[in-house]
PDB file of C-alpha atoms and ligand atoms in Angstrom:
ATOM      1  CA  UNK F  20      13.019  -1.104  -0.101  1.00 91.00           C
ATOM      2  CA  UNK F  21       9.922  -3.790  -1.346  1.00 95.00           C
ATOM      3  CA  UNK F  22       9.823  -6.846   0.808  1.00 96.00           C
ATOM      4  CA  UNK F  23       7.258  -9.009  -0.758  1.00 98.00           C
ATOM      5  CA  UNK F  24       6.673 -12.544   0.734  1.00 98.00           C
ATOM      6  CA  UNK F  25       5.024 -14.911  -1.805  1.00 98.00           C
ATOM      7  CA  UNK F  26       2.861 -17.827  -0.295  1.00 97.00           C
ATOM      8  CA  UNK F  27       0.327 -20.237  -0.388  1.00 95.00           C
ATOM      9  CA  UNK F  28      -1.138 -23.151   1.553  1.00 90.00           C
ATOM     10  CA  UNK F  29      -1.427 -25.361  -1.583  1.00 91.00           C
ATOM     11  CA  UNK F  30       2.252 -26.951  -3.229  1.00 94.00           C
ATOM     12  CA  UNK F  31       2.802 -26.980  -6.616  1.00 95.00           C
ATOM     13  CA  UNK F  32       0.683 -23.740  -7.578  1.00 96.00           C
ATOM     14  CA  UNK F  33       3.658 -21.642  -8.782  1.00 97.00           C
ATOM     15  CA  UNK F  34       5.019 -19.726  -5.903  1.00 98.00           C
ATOM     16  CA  UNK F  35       8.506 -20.227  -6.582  1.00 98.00           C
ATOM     17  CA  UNK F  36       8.044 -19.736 -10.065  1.00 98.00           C
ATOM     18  CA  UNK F  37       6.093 -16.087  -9.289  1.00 98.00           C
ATOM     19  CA  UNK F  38       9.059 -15.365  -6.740  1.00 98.00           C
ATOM     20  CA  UNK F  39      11.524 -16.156  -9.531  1.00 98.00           C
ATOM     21  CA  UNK F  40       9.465 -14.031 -12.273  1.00 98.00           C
ATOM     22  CA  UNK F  41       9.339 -10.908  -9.579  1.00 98.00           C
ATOM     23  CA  UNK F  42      13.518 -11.437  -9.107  1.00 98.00           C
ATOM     24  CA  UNK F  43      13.450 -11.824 -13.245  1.00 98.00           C
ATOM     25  CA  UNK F  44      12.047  -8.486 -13.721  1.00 98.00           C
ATOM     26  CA  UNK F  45      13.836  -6.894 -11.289  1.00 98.00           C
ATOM     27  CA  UNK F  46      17.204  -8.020 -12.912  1.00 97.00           C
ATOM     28  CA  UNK F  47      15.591  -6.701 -16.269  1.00 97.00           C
ATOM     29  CA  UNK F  48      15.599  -3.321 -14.775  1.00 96.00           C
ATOM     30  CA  UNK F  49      18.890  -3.709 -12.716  1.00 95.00           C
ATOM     31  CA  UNK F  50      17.325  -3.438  -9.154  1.00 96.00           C
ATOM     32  CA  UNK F  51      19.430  -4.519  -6.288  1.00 96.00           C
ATOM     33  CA  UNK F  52      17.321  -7.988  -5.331  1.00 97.00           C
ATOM     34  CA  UNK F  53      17.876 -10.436  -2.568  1.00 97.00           C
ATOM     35  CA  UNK F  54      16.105 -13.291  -2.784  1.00 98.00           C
ATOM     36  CA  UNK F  55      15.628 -15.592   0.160  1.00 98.00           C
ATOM     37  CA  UNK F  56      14.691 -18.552  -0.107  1.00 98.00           C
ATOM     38  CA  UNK F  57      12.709 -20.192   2.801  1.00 97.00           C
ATOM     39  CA  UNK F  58      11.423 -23.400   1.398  1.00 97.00           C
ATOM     40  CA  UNK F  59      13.804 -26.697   2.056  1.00 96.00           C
ATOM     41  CA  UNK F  60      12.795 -27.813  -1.109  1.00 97.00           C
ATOM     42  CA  UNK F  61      15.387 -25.059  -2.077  1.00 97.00           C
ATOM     43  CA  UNK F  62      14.252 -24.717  -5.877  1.00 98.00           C
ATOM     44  CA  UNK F  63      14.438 -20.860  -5.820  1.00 98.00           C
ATOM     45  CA  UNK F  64      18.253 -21.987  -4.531  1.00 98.00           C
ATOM     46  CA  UNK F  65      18.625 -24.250  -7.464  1.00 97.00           C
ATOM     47  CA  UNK F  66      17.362 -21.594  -9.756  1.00 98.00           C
ATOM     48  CA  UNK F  67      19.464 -19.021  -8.823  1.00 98.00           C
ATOM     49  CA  UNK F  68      22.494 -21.111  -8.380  1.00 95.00           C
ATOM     50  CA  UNK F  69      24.347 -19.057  -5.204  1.00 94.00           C
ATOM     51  CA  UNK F  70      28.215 -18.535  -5.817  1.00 92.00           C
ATOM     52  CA  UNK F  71      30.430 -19.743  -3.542  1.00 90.00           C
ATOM     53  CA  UNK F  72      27.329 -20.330  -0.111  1.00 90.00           C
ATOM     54  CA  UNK F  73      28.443 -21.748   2.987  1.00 92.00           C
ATOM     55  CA  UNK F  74      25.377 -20.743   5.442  1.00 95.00           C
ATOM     56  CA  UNK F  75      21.256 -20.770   4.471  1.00 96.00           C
ATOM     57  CA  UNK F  76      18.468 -19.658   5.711  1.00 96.00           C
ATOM     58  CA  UNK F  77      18.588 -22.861   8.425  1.00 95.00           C
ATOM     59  CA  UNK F  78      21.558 -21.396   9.774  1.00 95.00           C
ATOM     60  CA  UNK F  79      20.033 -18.059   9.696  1.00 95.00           C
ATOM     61  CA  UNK F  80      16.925 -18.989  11.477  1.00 94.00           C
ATOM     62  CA  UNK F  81      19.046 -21.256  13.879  1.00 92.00           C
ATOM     63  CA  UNK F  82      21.394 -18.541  14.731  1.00 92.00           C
ATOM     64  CA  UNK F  83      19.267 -15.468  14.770  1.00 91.00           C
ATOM     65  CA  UNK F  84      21.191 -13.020  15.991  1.00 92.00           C
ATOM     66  CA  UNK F  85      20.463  -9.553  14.967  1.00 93.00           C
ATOM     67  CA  UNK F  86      22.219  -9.236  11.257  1.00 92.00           C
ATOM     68  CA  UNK F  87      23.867 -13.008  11.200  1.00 93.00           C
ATOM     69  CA  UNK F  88      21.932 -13.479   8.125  1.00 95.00           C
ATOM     70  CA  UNK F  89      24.897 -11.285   6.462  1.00 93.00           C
ATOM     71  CA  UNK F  90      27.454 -13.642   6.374  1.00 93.00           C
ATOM     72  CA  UNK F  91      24.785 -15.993   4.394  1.00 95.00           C
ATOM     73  CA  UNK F  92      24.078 -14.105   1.892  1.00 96.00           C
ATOM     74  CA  UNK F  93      25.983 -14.207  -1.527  1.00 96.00           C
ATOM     75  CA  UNK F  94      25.556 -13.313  -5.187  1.00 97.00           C
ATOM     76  CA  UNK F  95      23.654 -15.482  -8.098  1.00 97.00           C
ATOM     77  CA  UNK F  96      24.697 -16.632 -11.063  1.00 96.00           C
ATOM     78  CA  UNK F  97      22.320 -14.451 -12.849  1.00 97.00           C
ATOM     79  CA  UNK F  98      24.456 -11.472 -11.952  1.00 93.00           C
ATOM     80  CA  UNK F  99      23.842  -7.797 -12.170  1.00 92.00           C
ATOM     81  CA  UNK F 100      22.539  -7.105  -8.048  1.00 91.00           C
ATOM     82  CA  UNK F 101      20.545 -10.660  -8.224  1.00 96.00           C
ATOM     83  CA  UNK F 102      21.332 -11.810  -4.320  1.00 97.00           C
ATOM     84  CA  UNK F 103      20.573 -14.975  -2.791  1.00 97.00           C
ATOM     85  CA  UNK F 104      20.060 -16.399   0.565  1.00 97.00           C
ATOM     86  CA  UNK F 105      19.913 -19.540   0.001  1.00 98.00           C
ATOM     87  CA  UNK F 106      17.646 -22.865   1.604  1.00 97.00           C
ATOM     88  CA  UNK F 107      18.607 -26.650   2.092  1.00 93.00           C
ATOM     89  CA  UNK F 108      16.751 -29.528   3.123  1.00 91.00           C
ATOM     90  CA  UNK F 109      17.713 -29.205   7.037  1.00 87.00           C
ATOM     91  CA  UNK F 110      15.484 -26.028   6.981  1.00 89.00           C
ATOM     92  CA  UNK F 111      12.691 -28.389   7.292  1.00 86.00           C
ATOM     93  CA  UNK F 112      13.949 -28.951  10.789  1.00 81.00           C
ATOM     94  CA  UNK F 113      13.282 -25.654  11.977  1.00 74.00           C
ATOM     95  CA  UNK F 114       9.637 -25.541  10.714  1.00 66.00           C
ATOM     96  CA  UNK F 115       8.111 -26.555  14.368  1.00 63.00           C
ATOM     97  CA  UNK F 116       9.205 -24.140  17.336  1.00 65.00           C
ATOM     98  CA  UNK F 117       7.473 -23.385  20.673  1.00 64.00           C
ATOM     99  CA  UNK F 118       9.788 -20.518  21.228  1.00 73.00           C
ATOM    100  CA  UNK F 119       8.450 -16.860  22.213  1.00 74.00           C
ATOM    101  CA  UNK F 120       8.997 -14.816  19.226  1.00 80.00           C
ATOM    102  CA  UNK F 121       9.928 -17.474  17.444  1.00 88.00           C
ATOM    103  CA  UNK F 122       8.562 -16.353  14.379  1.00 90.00           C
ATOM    104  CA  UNK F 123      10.706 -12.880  14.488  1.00 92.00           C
ATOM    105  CA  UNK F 124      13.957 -14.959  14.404  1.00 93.00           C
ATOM    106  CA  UNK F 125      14.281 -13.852  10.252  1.00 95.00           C
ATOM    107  CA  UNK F 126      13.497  -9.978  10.791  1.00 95.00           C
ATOM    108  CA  UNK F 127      15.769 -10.375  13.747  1.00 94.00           C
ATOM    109  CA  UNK F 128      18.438 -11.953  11.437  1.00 94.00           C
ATOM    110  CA  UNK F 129      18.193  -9.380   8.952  1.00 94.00           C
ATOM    111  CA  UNK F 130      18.000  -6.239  10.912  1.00 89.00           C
ATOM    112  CA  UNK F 131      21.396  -4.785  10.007  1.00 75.00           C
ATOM    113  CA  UNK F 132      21.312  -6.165   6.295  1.00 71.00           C
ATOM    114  CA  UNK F 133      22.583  -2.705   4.288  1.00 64.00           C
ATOM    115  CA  UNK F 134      19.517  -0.797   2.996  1.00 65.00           C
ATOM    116  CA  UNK F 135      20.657  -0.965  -0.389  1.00 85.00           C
ATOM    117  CA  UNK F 136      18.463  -3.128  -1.900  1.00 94.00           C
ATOM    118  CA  UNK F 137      15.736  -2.214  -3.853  1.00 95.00           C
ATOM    119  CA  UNK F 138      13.486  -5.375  -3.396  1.00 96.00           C
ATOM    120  CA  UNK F 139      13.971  -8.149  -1.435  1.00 97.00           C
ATOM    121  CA  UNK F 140      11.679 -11.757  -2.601  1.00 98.00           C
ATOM    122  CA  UNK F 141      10.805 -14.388   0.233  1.00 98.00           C
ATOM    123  CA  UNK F 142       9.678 -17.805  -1.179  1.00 98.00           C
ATOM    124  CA  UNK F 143       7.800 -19.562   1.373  1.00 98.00           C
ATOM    125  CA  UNK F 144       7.152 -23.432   1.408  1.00 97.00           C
ATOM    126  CA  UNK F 145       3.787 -25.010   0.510  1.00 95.00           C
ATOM    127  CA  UNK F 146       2.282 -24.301   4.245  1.00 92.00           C
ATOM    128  CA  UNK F 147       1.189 -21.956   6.590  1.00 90.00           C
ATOM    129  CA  UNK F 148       3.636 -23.029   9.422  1.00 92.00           C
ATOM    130  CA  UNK F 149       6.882 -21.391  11.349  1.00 92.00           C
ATOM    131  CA  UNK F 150       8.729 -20.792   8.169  1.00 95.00           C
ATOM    132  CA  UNK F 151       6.037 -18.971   6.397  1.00 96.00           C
ATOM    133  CA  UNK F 152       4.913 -17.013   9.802  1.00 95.00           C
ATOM    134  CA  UNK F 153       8.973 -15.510   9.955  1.00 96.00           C
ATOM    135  CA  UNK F 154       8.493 -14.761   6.185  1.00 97.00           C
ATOM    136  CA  UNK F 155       5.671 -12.668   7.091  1.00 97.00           C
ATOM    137  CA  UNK F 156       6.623 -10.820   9.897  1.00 96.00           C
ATOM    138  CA  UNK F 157       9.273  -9.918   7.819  1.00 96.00           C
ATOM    139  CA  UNK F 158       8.058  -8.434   4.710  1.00 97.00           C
ATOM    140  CA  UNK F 159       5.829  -5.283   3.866  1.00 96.00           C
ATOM    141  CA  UNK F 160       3.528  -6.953   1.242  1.00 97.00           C
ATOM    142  CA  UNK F 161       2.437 -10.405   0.665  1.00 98.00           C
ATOM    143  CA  UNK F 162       1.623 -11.882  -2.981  1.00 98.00           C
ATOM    144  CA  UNK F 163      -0.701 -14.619  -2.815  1.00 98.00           C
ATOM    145  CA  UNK F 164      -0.402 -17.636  -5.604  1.00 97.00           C
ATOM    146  CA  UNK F 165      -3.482 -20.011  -6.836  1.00 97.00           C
ATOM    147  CA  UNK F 166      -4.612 -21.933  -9.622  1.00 97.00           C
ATOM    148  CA  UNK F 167      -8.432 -21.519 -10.394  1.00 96.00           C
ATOM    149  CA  UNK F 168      -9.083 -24.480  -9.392  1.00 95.00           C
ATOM    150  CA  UNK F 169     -12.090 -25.287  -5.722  1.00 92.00           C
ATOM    151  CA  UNK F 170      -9.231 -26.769  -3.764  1.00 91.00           C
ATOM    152  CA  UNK F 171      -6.437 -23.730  -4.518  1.00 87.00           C
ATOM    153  CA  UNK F 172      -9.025 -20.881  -3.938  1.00 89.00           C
ATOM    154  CA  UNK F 173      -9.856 -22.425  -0.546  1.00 91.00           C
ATOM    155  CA  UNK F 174      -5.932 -22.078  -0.199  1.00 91.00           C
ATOM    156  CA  UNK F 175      -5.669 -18.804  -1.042  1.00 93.00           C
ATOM    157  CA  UNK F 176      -8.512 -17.601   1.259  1.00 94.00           C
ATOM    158  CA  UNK F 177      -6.710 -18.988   4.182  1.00 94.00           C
ATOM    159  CA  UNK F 178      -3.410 -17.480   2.823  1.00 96.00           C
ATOM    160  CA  UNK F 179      -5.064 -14.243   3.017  1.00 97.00           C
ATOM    161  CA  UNK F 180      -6.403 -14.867   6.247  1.00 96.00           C
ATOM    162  CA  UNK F 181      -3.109 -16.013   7.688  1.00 96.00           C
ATOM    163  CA  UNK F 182      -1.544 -12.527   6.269  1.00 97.00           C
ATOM    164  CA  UNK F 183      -4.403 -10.851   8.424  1.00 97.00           C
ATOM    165  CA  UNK F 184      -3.129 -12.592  11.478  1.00 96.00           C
ATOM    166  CA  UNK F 185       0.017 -11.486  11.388  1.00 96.00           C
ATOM    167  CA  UNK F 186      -0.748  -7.903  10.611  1.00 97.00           C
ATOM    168  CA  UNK F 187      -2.589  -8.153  13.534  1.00 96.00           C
ATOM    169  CA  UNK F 188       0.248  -9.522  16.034  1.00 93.00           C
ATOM    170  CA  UNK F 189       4.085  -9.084  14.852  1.00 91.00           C
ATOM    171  CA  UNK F 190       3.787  -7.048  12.115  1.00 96.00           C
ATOM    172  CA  UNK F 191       1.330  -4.184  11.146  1.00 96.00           C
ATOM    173  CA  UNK F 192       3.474  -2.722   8.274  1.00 94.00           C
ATOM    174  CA  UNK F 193       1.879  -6.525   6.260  1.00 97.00           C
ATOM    175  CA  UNK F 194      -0.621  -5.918   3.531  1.00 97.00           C
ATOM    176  CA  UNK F 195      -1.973  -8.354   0.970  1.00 98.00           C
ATOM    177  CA  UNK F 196      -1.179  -6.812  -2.204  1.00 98.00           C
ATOM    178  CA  UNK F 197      -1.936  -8.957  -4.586  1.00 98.00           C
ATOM    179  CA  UNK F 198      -3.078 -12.524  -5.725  1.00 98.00           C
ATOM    180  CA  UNK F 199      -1.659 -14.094  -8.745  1.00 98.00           C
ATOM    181  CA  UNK F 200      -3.929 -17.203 -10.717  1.00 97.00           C
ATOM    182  CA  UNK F 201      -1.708 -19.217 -12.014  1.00 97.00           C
ATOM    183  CA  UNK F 202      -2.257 -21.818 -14.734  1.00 97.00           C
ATOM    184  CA  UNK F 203      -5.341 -20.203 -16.165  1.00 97.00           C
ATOM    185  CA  UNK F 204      -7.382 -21.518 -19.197  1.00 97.00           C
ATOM    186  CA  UNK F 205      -9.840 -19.177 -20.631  1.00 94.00           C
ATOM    187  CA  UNK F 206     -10.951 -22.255 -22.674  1.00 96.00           C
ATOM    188  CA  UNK F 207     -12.003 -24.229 -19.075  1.00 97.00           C
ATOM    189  CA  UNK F 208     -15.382 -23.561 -17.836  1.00 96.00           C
ATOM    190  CA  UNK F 209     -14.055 -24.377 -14.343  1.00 96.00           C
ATOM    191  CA  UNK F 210     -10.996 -21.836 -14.901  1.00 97.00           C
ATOM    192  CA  UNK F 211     -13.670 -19.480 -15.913  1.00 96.00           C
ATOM    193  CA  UNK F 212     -16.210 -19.806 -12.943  1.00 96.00           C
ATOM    194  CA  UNK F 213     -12.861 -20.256 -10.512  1.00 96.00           C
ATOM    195  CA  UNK F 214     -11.701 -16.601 -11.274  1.00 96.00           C
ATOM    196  CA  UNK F 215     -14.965 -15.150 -10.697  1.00 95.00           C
ATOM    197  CA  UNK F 216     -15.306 -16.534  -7.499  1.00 95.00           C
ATOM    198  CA  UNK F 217     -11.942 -15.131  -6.738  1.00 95.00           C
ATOM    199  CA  UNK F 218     -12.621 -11.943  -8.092  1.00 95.00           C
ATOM    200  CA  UNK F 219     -15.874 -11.949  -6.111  1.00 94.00           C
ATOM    201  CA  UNK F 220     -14.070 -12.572  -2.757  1.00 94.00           C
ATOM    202  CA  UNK F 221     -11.411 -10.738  -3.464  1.00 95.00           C
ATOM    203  CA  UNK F 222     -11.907  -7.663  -6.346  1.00 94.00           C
ATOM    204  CA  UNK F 223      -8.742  -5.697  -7.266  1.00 94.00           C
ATOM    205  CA  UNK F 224      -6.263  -7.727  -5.157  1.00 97.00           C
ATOM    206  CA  UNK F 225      -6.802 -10.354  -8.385  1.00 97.00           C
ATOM    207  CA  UNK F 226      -3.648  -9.804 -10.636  1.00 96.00           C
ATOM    208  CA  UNK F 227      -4.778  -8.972 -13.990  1.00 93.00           C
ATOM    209  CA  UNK F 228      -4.492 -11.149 -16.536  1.00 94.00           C
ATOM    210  CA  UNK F 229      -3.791 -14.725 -14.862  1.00 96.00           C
ATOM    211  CA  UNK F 230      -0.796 -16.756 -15.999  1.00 97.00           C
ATOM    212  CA  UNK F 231      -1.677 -18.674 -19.057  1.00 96.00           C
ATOM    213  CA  UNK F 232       0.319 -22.284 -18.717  1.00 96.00           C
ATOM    214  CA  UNK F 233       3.084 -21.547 -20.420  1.00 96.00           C
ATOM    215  CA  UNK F 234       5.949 -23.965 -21.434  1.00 95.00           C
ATOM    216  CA  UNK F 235       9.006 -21.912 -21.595  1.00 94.00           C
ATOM    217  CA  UNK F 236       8.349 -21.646 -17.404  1.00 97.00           C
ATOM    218  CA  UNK F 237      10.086 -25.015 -16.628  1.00 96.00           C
ATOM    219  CA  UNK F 238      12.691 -24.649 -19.357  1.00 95.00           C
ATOM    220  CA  UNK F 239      13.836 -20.599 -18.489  1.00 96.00           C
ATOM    221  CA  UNK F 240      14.425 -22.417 -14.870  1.00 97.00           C
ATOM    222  CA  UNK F 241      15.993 -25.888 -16.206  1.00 96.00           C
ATOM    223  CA  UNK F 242      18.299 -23.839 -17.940  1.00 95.00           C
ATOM    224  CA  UNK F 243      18.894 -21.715 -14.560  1.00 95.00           C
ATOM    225  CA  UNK F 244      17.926 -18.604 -16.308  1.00 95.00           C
ATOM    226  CA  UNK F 245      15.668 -15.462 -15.759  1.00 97.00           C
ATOM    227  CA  UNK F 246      12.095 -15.277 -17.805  1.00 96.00           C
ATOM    228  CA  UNK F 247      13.408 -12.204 -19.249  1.00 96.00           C
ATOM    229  CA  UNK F 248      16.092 -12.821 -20.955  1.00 95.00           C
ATOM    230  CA  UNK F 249      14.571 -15.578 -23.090  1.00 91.00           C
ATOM    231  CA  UNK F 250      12.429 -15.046 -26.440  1.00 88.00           C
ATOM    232  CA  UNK F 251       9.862 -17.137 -26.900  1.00 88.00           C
ATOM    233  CA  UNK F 252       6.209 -15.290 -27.292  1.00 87.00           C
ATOM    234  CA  UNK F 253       5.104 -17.515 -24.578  1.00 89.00           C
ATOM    235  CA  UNK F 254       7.592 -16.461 -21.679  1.00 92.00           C
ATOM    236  CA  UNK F 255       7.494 -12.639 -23.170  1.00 94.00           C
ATOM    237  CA  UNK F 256       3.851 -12.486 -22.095  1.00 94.00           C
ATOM    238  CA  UNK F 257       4.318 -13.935 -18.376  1.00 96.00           C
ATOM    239  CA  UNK F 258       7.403 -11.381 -18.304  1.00 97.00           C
ATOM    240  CA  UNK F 259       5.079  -9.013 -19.015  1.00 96.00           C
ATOM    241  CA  UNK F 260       2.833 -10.043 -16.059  1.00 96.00           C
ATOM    242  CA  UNK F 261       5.371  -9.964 -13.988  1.00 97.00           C
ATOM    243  CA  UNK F 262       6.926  -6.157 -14.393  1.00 97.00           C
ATOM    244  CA  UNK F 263       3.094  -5.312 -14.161  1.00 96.00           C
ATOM    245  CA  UNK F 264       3.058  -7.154 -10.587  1.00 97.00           C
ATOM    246  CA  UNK F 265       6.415  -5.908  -9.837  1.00 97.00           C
ATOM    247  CA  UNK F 266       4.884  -2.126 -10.695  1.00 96.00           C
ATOM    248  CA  UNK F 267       1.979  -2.660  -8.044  1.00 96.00           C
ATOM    249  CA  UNK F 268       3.989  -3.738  -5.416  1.00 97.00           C
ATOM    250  CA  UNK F 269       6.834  -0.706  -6.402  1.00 93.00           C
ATOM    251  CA  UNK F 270       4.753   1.531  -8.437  1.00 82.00           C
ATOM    252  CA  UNK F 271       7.431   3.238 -10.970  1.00 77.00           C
ATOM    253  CA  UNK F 272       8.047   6.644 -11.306  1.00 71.00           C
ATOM    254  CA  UNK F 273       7.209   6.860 -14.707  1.00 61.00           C
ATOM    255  CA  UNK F 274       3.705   5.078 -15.806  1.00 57.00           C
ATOM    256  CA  UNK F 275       4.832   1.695 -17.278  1.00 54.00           C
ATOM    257  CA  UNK F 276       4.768   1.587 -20.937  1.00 57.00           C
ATOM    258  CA  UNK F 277       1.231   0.350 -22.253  1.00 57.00           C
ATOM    259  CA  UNK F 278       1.127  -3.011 -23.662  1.00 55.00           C
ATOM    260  CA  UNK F 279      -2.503  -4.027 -25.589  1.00 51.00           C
ATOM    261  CA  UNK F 280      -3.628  -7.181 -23.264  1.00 57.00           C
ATOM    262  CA  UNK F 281      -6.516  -9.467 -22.271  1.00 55.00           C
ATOM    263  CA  UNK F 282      -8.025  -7.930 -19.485  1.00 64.00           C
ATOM    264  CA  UNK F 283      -9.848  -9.882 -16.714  1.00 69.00           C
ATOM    265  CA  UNK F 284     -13.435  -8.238 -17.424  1.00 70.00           C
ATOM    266  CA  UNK F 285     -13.117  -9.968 -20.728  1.00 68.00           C
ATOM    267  CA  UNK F 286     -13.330 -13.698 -18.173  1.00 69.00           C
ATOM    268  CA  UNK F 287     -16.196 -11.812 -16.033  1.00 69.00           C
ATOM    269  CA  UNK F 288     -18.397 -10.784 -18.548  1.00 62.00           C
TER     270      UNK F 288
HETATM  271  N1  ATP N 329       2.246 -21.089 -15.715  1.00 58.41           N
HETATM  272  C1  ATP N 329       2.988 -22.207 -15.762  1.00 58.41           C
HETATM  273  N2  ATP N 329       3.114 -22.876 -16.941  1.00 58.41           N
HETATM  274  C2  ATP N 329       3.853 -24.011 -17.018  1.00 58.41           C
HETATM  275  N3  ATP N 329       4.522 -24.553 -15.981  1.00 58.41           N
HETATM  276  C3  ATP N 329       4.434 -23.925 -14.783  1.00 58.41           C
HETATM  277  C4  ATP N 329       3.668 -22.727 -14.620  1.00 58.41           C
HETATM  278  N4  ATP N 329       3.781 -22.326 -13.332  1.00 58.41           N
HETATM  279  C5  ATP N 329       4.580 -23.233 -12.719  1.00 58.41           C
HETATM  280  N5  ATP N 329       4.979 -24.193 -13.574  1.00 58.41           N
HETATM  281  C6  ATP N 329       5.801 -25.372 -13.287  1.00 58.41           C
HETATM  282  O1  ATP N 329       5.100 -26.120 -12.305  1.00 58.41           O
HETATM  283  C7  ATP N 329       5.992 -26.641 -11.327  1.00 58.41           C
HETATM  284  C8  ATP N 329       5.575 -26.120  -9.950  1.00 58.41           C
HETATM  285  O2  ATP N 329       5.750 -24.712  -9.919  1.00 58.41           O
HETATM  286  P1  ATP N 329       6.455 -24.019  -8.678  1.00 58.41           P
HETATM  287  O3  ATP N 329       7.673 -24.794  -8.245  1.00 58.41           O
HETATM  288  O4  ATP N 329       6.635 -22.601  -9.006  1.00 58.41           O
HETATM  289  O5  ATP N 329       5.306 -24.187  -7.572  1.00 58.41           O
HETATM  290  P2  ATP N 329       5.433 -23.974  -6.015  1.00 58.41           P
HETATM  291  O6  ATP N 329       4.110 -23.462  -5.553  1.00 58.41           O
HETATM  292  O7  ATP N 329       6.618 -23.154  -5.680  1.00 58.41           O
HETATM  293  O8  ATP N 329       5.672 -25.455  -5.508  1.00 58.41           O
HETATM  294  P3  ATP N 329       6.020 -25.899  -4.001  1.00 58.41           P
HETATM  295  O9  ATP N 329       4.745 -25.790  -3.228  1.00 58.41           O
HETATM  296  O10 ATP N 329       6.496 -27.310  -4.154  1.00 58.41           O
HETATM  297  O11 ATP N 329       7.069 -24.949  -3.500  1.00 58.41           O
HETATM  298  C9  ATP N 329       7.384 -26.189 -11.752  1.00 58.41           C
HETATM  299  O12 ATP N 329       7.978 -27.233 -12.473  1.00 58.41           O
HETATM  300  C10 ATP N 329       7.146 -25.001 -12.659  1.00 58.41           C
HETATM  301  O13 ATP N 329       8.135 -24.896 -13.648  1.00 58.41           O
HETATM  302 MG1   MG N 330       8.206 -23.538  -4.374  1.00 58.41          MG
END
């Protein structure tokens, strides 16, 4: 089992959106997913559209006895092994603790969850606070999201760092294992110079290519849907990115199939 946290500092940059994408190619291949959301803003929730909830992660994170978060999690609407524990807005409430341990109360929560799943997604809110510290000290791998823009790589650097801490304290299974550029122009001299600072800071860990903006991303989740299973060339190519992000963080047994693509050296040249 893949437990991949995805965060950043900065709102808006398309963490949900990479956290959905992730759960999108995992329901292309069939994997057993859970996807939990731990933003109040709840738009992974809305996405995902939980059958039949009564508890969410607040209660989860209230409760936090070992396993409770069980009885909160149900199925999606996009169906085949697509899970969901879902958020609301009173999760916001439990974003400031001065508890011991406070930040284990989600690993805590899940520690009986069955095995069975394959992957399991945690979309963090737009800060580095209690919410996104539990996220961390649950998961195995962190993906971190930017857009190449000064303010969003300054985000991402303290993203990175914030992974470091908590390898360091709660958790020392955590690694960094990737970080995604969303929003990328290769017609913007600022997108340009952007993504070689970040490859410059940060080398491999850059997910190669970036998202291109990419219209069919607000419409696939408007209409509730996963990337995959809609057509245009547009979402096909971010689908692609994301089964080649989803085969770094669970490499496949096979090698993927090749796919002729704009490769990032093309931007650092
Ligand atoms: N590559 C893209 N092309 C076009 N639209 C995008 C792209 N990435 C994200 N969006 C849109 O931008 C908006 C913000 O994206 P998203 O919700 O994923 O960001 P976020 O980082 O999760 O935000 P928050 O910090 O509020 O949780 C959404 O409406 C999403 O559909
Ligand atoms: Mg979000």
């Amino acid at each position: 089992m893949t437990v991949v946290a995805v965060l950043s500092m900065k709102g808006g940059v398309g963490k949900t959106t990479v956290a959905l994408g992730l759960a999108s190619a995992a329901w292309d291949r069939s994997l057993r997913t859970l996807v939990i959301d731990m933003d109040p803003q709840a738009n992974a929730s809305l996405v995902l559209e939980p059958v039949d909830a009564v508890f969410t992660t607040s209660d989860v994170l209230a409760d936090a006895r070992p396993g409770v978060a069980v009885d909160a999690i149900v199925p999606s609407a996009w169906g085949r092994g697509i899970d969901v524990l879902p958020a609301e807005r009173s999760l916001e409430h439990r974003t400031v603790s001065r508890e011991r341990n406070s930040a284990l109360r989600l690993r805590t929560a899940l520690a009986t969850t069955p095995r069975s799943y394959d992957l399991v997604v945690i979309d963090c809110p737009p800060s580095l606070g209690e919410l996104t510290r539990n996220a961390l000290s649950t998961a195995d791998c962190a993906v971190i999201v930017t857009e190449p823009s000064h303010f969003a790589i300054h985000g991402a650097a303290e993203a990175l760092e914030a992974v470091d801490v908590i390898a360091r304290s709660t958790n020392p299974m955590l690694r960094a294992r990737a970080v995604v550029v969303n929003r990328f122009d290769p017609a913007d001299r600022e997108h340009l110079g952007n993504l070689r600072l970040l490859h410059e800071a940060h080398g491999e860990l850059v997910q190669d290519p970036p998202l291109p903006y990419c219209a069919g991303i607000p419409v696939t989740q408007r209409a509730m849907s996963p990337l995959h299973a809609w057509n245009s060339p547009g979402s096909q190519e971010v689908a692609q990115t994301m089964d080649d992000l989803l085969d770094r963080l669970m490499p496949p047994a096979r090698p993927a199939r090749p796919m002729p693509r704009v490769s990032l050296a093309r931007y650092l040249a």
